[in-house]
Coordinates of C-alpha atoms in Angstrom, one line a residue:
X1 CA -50.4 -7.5 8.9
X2 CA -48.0 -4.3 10.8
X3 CA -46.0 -5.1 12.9
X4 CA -48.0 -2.7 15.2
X5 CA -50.6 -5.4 15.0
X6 CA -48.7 -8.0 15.3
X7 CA -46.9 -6.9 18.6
X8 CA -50.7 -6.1 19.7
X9 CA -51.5 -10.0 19.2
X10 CA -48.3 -11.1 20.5
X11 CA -49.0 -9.2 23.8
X12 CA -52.8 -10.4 24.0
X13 CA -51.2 -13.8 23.7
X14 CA -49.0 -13.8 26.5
X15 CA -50.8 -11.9 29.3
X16 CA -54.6 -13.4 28.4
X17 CA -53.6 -16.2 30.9
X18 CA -52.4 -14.5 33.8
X19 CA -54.2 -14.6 37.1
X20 CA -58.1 -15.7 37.0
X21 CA -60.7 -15.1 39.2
X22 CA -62.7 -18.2 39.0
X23 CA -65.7 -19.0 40.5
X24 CA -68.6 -21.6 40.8
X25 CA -72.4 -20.7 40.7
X26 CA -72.2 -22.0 44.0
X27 CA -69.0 -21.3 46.0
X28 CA -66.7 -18.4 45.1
X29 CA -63.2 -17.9 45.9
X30 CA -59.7 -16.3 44.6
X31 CA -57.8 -17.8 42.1
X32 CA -55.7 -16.6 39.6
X33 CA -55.0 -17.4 37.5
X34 CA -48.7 -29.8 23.6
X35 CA -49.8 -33.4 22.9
X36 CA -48.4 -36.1 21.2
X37 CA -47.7 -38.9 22.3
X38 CA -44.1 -40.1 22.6
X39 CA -42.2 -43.4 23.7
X40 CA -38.6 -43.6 25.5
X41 CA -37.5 -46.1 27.9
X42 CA -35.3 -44.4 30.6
X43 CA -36.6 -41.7 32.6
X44 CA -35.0 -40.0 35.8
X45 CA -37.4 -39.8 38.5
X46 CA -36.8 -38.0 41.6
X47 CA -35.2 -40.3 44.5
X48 CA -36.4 -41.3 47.6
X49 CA -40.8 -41.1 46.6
X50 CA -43.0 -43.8 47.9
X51 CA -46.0 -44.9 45.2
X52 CA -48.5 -43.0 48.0
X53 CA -48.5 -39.5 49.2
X54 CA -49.5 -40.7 52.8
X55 CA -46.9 -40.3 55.5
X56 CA -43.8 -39.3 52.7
X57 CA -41.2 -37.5 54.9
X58 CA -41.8 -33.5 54.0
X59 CA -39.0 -32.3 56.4
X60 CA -36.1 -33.2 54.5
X61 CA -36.2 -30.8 51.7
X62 CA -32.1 -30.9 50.5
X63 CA -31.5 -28.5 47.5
X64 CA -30.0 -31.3 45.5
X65 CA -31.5 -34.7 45.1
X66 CA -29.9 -37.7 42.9
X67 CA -32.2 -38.8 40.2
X68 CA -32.4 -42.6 39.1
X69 CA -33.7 -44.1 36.1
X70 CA -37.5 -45.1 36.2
X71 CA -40.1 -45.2 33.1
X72 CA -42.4 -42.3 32.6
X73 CA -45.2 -41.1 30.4
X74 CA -43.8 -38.3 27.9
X75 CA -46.3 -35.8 26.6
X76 CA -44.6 -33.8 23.3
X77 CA -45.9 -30.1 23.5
X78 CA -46.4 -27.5 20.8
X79 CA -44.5 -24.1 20.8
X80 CA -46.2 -21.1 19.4
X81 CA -44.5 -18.3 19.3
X82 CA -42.7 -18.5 22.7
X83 CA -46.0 -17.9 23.9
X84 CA -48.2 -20.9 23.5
X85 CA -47.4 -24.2 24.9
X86 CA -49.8 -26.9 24.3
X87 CA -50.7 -30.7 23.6
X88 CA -53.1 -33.1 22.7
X89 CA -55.7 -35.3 24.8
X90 CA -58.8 -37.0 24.7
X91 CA -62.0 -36.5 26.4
X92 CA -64.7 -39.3 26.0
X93 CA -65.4 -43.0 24.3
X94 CA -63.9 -43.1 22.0
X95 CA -61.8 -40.3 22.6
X96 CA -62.6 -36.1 21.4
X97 CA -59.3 -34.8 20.5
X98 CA -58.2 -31.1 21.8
X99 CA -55.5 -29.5 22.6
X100 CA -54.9 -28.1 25.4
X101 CA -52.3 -25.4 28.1
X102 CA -51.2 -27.9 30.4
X103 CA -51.6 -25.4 33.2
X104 CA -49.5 -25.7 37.1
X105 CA -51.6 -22.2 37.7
X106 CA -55.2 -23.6 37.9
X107 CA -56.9 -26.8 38.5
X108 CA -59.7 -27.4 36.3
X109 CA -59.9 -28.8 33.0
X110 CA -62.1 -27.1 30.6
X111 CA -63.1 -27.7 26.6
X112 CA -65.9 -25.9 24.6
X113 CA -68.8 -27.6 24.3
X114 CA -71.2 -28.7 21.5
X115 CA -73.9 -26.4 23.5
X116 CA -71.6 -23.2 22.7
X117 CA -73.9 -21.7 20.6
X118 CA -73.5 -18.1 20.8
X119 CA -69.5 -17.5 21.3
X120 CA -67.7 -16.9 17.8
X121 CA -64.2 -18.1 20.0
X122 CA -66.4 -21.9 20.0
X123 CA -66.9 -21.7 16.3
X124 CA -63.1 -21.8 15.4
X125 CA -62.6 -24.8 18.5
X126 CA -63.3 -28.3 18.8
X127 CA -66.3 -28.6 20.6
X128 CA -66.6 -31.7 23.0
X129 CA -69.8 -33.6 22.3
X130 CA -71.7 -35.5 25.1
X131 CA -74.0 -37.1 23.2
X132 CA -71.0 -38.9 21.4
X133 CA -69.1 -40.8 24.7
X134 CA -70.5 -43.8 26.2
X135 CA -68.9 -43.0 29.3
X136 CA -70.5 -39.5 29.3
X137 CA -72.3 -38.7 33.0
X138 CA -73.9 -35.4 33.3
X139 CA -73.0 -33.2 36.3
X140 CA -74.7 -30.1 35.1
X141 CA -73.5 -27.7 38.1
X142 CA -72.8 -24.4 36.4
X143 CA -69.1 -23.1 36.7
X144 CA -67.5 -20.0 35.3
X145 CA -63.5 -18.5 35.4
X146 CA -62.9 -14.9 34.8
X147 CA -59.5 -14.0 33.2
X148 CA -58.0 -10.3 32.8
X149 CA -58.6 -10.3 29.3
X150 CA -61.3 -13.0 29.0
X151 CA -63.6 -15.0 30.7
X152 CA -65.3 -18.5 29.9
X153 CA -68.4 -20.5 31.6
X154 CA -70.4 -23.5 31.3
X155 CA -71.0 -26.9 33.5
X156 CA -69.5 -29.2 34.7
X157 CA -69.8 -32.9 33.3
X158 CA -67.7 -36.5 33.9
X159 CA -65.7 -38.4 31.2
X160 CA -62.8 -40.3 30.6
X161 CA -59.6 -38.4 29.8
X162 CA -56.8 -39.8 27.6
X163 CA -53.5 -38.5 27.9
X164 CA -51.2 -40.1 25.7
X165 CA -51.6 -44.5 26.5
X166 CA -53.3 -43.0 30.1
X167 CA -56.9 -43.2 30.7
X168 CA -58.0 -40.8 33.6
X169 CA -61.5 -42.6 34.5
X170 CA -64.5 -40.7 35.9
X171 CA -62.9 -36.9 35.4
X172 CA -64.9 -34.1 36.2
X173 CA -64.5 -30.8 33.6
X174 CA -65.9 -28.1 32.8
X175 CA -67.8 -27.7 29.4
X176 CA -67.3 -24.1 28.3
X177 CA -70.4 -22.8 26.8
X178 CA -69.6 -19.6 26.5
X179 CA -66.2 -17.4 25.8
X180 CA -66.9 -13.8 25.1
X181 CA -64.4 -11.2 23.6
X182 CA -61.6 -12.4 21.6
X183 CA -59.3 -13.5 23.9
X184 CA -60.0 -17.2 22.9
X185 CA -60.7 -16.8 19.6
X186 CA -56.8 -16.0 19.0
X187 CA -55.9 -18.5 20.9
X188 CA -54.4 -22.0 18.8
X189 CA -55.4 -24.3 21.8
X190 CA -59.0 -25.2 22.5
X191 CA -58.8 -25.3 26.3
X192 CA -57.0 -25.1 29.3
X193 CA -55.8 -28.7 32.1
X194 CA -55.1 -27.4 35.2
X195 CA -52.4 -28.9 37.1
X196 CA -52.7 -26.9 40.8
X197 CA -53.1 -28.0 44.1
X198 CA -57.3 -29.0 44.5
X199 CA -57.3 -26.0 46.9
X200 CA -57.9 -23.6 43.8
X201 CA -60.3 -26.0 42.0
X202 CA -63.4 -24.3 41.3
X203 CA -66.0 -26.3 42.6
X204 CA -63.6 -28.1 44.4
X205 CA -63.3 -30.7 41.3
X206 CA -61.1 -33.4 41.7
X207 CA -58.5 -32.0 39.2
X208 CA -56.8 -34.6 36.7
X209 CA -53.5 -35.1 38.1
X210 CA -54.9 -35.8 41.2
X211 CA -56.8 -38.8 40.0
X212 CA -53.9 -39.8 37.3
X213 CA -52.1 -40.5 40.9
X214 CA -54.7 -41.9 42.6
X215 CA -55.7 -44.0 40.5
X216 CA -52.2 -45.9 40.1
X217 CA -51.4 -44.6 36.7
X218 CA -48.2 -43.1 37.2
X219 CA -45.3 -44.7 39.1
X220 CA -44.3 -41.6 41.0
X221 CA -46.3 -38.5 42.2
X222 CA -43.7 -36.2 40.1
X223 CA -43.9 -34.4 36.6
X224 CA -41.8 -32.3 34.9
X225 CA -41.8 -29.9 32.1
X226 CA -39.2 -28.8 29.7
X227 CA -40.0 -25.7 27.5
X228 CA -38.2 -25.8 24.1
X229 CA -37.5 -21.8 22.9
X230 CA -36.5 -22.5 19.3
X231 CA -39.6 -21.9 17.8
X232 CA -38.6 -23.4 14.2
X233 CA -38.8 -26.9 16.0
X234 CA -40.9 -29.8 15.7
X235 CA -40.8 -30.6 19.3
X236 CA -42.3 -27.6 21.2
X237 CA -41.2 -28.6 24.6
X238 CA -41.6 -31.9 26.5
X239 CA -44.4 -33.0 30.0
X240 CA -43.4 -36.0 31.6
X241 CA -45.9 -37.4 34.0
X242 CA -44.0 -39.5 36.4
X243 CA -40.7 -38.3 36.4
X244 CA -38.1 -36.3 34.5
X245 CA -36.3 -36.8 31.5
X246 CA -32.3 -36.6 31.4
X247 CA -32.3 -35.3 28.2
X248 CA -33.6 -32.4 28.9
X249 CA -31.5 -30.5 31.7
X250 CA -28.1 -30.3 32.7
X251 CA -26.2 -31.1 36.6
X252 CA -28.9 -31.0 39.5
X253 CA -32.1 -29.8 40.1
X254 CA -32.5 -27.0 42.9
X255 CA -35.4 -27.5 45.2
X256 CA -37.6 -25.4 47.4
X257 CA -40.9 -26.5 49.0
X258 CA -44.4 -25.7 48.6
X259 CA -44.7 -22.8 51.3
X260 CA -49.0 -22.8 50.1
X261 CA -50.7 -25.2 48.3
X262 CA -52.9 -23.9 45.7
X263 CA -50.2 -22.5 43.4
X264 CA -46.9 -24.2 43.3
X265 CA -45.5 -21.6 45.6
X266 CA -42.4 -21.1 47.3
X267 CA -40.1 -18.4 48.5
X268 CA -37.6 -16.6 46.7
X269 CA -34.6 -14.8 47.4
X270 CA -33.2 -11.7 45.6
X271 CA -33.6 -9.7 42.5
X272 CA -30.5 -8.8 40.6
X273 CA -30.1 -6.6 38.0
X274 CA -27.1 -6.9 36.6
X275 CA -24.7 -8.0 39.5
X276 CA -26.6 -5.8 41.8
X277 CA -29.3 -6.5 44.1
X278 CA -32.6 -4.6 44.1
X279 CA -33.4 -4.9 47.6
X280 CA -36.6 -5.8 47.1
X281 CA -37.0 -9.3 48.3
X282 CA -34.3 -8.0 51.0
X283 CA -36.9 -10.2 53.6
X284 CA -38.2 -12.4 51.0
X285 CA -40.7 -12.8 48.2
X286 CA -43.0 -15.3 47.1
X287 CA -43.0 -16.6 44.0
X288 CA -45.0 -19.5 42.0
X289 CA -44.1 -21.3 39.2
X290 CA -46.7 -21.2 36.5
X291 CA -46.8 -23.2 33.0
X292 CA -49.7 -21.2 31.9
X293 CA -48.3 -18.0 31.9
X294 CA -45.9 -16.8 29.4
X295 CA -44.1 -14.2 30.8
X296 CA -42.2 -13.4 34.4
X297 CA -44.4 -11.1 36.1
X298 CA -43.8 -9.0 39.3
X299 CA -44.5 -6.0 41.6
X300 CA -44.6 -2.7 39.1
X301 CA -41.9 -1.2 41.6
X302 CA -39.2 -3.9 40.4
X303 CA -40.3 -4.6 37.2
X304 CA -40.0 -0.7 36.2
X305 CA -36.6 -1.0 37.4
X306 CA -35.9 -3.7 35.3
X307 CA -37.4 -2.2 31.9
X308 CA -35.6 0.8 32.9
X309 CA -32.2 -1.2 32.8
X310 CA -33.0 -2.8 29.5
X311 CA -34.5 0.3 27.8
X312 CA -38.2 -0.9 27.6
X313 CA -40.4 1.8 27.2
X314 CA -44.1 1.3 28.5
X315 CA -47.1 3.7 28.1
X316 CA -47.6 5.1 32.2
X317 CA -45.2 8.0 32.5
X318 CA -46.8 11.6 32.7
X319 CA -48.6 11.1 35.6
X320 CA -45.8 9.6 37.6
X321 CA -43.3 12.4 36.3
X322 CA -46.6 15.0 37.5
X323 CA -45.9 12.9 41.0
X324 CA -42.0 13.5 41.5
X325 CA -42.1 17.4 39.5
X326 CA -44.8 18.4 42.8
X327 CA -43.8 15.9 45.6
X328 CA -40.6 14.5 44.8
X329 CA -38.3 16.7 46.9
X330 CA -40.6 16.9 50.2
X331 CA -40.6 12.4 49.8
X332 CA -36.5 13.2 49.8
X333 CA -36.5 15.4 52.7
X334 CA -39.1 13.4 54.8
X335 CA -36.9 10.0 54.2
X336 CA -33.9 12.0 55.5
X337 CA -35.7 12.8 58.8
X338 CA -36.5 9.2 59.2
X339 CA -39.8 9.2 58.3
X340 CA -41.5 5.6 58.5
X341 CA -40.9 5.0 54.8
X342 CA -44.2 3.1 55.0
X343 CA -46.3 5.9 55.4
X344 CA -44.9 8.7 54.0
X345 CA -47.6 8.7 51.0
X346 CA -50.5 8.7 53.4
X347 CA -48.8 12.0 55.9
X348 CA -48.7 13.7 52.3
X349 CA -52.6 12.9 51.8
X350 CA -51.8 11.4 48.8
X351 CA -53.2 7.5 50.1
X352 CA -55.9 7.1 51.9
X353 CA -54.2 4.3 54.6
X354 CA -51.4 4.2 56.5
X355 CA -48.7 2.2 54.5
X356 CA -50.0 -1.4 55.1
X357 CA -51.2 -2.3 51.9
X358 CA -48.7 -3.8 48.8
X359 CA -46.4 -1.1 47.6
X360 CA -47.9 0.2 43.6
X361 CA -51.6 -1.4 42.7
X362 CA -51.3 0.2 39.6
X363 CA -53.4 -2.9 37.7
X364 CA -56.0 -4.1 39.2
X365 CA -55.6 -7.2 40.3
X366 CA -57.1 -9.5 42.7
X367 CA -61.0 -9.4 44.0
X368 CA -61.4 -10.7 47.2
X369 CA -64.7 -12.0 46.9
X370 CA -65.3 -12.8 51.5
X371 CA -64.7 -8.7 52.1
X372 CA -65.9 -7.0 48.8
X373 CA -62.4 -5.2 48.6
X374 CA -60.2 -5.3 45.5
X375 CA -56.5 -3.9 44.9
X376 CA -56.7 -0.1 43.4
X377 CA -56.8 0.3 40.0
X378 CA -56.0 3.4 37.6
X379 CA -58.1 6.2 39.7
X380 CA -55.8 5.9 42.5
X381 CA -52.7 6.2 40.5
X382 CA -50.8 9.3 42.4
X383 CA -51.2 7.0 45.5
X384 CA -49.5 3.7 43.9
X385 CA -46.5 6.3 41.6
X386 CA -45.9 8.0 45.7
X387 CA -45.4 4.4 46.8
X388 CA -42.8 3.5 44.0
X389 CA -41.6 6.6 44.2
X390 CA -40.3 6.2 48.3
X391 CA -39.2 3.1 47.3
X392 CA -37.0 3.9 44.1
X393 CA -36.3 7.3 46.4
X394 CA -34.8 5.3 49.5
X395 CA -32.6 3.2 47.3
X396 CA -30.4 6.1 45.8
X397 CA -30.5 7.6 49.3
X398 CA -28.4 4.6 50.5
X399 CA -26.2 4.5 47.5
X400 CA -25.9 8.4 49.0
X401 CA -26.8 10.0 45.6
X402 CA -27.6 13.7 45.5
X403 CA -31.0 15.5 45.1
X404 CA -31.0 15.7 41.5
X405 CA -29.4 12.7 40.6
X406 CA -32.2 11.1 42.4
X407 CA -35.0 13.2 41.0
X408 CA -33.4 12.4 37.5
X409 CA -33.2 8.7 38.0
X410 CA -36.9 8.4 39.5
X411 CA -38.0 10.5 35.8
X412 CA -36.4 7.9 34.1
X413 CA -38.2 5.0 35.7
X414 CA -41.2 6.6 35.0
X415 CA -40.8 6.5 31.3
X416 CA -40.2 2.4 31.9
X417 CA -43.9 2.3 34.1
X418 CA -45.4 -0.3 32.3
X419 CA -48.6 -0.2 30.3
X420 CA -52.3 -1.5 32.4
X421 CA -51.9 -4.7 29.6
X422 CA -48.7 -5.3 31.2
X423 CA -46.3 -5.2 27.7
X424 CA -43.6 -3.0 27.0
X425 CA -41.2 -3.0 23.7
X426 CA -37.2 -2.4 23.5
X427 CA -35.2 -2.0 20.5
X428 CA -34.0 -5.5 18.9
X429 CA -30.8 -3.8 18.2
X430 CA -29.5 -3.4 22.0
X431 CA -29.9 -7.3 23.3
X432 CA -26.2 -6.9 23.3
X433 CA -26.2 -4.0 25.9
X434 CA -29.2 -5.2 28.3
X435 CA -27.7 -6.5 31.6
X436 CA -28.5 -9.9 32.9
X437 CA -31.9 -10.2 35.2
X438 CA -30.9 -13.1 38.3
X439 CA -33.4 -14.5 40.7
X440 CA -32.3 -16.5 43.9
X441 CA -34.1 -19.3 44.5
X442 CA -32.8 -21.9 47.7
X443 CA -29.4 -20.4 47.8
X444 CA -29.0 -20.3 44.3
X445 CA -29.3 -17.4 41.8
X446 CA -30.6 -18.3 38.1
X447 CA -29.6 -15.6 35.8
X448 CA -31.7 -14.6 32.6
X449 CA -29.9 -13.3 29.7
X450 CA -31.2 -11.2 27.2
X451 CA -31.9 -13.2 24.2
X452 CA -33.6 -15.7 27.3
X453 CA -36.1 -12.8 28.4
X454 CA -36.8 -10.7 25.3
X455 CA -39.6 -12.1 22.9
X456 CA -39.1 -11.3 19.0
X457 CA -41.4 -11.3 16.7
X458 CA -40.7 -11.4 13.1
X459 CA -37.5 -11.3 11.2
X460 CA -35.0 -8.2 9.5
X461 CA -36.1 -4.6 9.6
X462 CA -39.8 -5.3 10.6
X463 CA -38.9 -7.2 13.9
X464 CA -40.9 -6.4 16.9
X465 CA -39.2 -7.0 20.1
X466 CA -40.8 -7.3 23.8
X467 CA -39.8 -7.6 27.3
X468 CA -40.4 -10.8 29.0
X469 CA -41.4 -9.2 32.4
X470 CA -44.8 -7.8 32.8
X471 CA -46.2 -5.6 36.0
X472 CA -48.9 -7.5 38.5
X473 CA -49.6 -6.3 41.7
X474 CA -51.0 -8.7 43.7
X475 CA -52.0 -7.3 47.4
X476 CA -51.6 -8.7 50.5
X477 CA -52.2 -11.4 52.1
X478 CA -51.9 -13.2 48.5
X479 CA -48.9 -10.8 47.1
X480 CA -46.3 -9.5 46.6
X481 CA -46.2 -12.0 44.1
X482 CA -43.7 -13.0 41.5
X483 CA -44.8 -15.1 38.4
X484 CA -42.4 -17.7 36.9
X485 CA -43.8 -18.3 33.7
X486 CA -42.8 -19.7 30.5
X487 CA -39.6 -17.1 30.4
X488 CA -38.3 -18.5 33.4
X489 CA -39.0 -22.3 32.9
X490 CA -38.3 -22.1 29.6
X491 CA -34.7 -21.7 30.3
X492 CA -35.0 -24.1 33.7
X493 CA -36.4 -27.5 33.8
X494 CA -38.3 -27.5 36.4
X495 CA -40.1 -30.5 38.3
X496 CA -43.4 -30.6 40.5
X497 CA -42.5 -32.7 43.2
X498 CA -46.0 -33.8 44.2
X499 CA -44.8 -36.2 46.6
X500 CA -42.8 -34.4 48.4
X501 CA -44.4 -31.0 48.4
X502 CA -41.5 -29.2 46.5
X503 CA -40.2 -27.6 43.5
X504 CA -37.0 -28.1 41.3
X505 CA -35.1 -26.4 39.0
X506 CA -32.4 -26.6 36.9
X507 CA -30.7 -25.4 33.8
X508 CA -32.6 -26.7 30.5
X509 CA -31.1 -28.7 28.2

């Protein structure tokens, strides 16, 4: 196989799971979108959780907690590629094995079914079989979830789950009977367990975790994951439901709440490139932290910054350079007369509103299904390269650069736009020159070095390497939106505190 394919794969991999729309036959709505058992005896858990949910205090959300020791139930995960992260469980009685993305970016569980009859992905699966469970109860409501690169539908049904010695009773789950394209067929899992808030359940199914708490089978209403990225390994990575393990993260955790449940999502501070700040999330950003993705994804504006500091190149440029060769100069000259930066595109007729939409919709995005609108996709491209250009334009004009020097730098982002898949490649040979990428998160920033946020695949001379942060423009209300996926967490443990509404972090171990 080339390495051209290879990288191809790789990148199908990690971007197949970012943000779904799913969708019900009955009730639509936004959404976006390994395991082996084993036994230990001391688990942290965090401090201060009652057994119920009901009337926990949510006000007191310190940024370091102390952690006691408490058992917990240890799922071991399977690492593939940096990319995959997945584990065993069992649907049915006895119990179907599958494997599965243990996913904090969706709610539903979903398998392919034994009535999957015309989807080549089903052939290479397991395929869960009704006929075979005793404790089997048909549902039959028809569901479906649409992914960027792949979709998968089918119907809901009700079984017992297994997850390591735990016995989820009465789980509702969706069995996939059909996965077009080959999105799934690459994939080395067989479906997806969705550990969201119910909020973004489609069909408003009850999703597992929910019922593993209400129905008493964990002590606490905490788990925790722990990412292992040496992929030569036996143990992939580590989800304790329950509580957190020691072992696997160093000093105290850093936590944020929950600022909308659906996501785990919370706000985030600034973006640093380097030692210096971007200015971006100057007022604040949202972020979420997502298992089920595997890379960081952000806003195109910032994350063409950053592949332009670490020399990715990305596949977008000539029509943004087309942008700044005709317009850049009357963009410099109408932010130096004060010009509402906002709207600048829009007095130029080159956008078609008035600056109140999220800055750079270069991929489409996000359908929202109530007003029949969707974020702009590639025909309105000079509209979304003006936007990143005033933005990329305004911050050399406070660092009081000159004409040229800006209209050089702005070219130079444009060879770093990213590609519509999201991927973009750098040369294995310069990890040692890439600057470090920080996020602050509740006071706190959490820098990513190089060898953390670059992806290699293969080994010597034939050695493909790839940037860990991909472009997603989600618009307003839902974005801007940044992604903590498996780049992030993979170097930070991080806990969802179901309890207590909140989010922790802290560096793996």
């Amino acid at each position: 196989m080339s390495t051209t394919i290879k990288t191809s794969l790789l990148a199908l991999f990690l971007l197949f799971i970012l943000s779904p729309t799913a969708f019900s036959s009955t009730k639509g709505g936004l959404l976006r979108v390994g395991l082996k058992k084993r036994k230990t005896n001391q688990f942290n858990r965090v401090s201060e959780h009652g057994l119920s949910m009901e009337g926990t205090d949510r006000r007191n959300f310190g940024f370091y907690d102390t952690l006691r020791n408490s058992e917990g139930d240890v799922i071991v995960l399977k690492n593939y590629m940096d990319a995959q992260y997945f584990g065993e469980i069992g649907i049915g009685t006895p119990p179907q094995k599958f494997t599965v993305v243990f996913d904090t970016g969706s709610a539903n569980l979903w398998v392919p079914s034994s009535k999957c009859f015309l989807s080549v992905a089903c052939l290479f699966h397991q395929k869960y079989k009704a006929s075979r469970s005793s404790t089997y109860k048909k549902n039959g409501t028809a569901a479906a979830i649409q992914y960027g690169t792949g979709a998968i539908s089918g119907v809901f049904s009700r079984d017992s789950v297994k997850l390591g010695d735990l016995v989820v009773k009465e789980q509702d789950f969706i069995e996939a009977t059909r996965e077009p394209g080959i999105t799934f067929l690459a994939a080395k899992f067989d479906g997806i367990l969705g550990l969201g808030y119910q909020d973004i359940s489609v069909g408003k199914a009850v999703p597992v975790w929910y019922n593993m708490v209400n129905q008493g089978l964990v002590q606490e209403p905490v788990f925790s994951f722990w990412f292992n990225r040496h992929t030569g390994e036996e143990e992939g990575g580590e989800l304790v439901f329950g509580g957190v393990d020691p072992n696997h993260f160093k000093g105290k955790h850093t936590y944020v709440p929950v600022t909308q449940k659906g996501y785990w999502q919370f706000d985030m501070g600034d973006v640093l490139i380097g030692d210096k700040t971007t200015g971006f999330c100057s007022g604040g950003c949202a972020a979420i932290a997502d298992s089920g993705t595997s890379l960081l994804a952000g806003p195109t504006t910032i994350i063409t910054q950053i592949n332009h500091a670490i020399g990715a190149a990305g596949v977008m440029s000539q029509q943004c350079k087309t942008l700044v060769d005709q317009y850049g100069k009357t963009i410099i000259e109408m932010l130096l007369s004060e010009a509402q930066p906002d709207k600048i595109c829009s007095r130029m007729n080159l956008c078609t509103f008035d600056g109140s939409r999220d800055v750079s919709s270069i991929i489409e995005s996000v359908v929202d299904k109530n007003n029949g609108k969707s974020s702009a996709g590639l025909n309105d491209g000079i509209c979304a390269f003006c936007e990143m250009a005033v933005v990329w334009m305004q911050s050399q004009l406070k660092r009081n650069q000159t004409e040229d020097s800006i209209i050089n730098y702005v070219n130079e982002l444009c060879d770093r736009i990213p590609s519509p898949m999201g991927e973009s490649a750098v040369d294995c040979q310069t990890l040692s020159n890439m600057p470090n990428i920080a996020f602050t998160i509740g006071g706190k920033t959490f820098d990513l070095t190089p060898e953390q946020y670059i992806l290699k695949v293969g080994e010597g001379e034939v050695a493909q390497c790839i940037s860990g942060f991909t472009a997603l423009d989600v618009a307003p209300p839902h974005g801007p939106l940044w992604i903590h996926g498996d780049v992030f967490m993979g170097q930070y443990h991080t806990v969802f505190d179901f309890g207590k509404s909140r989010v922790g972090f802290a560096e793996a171990a």
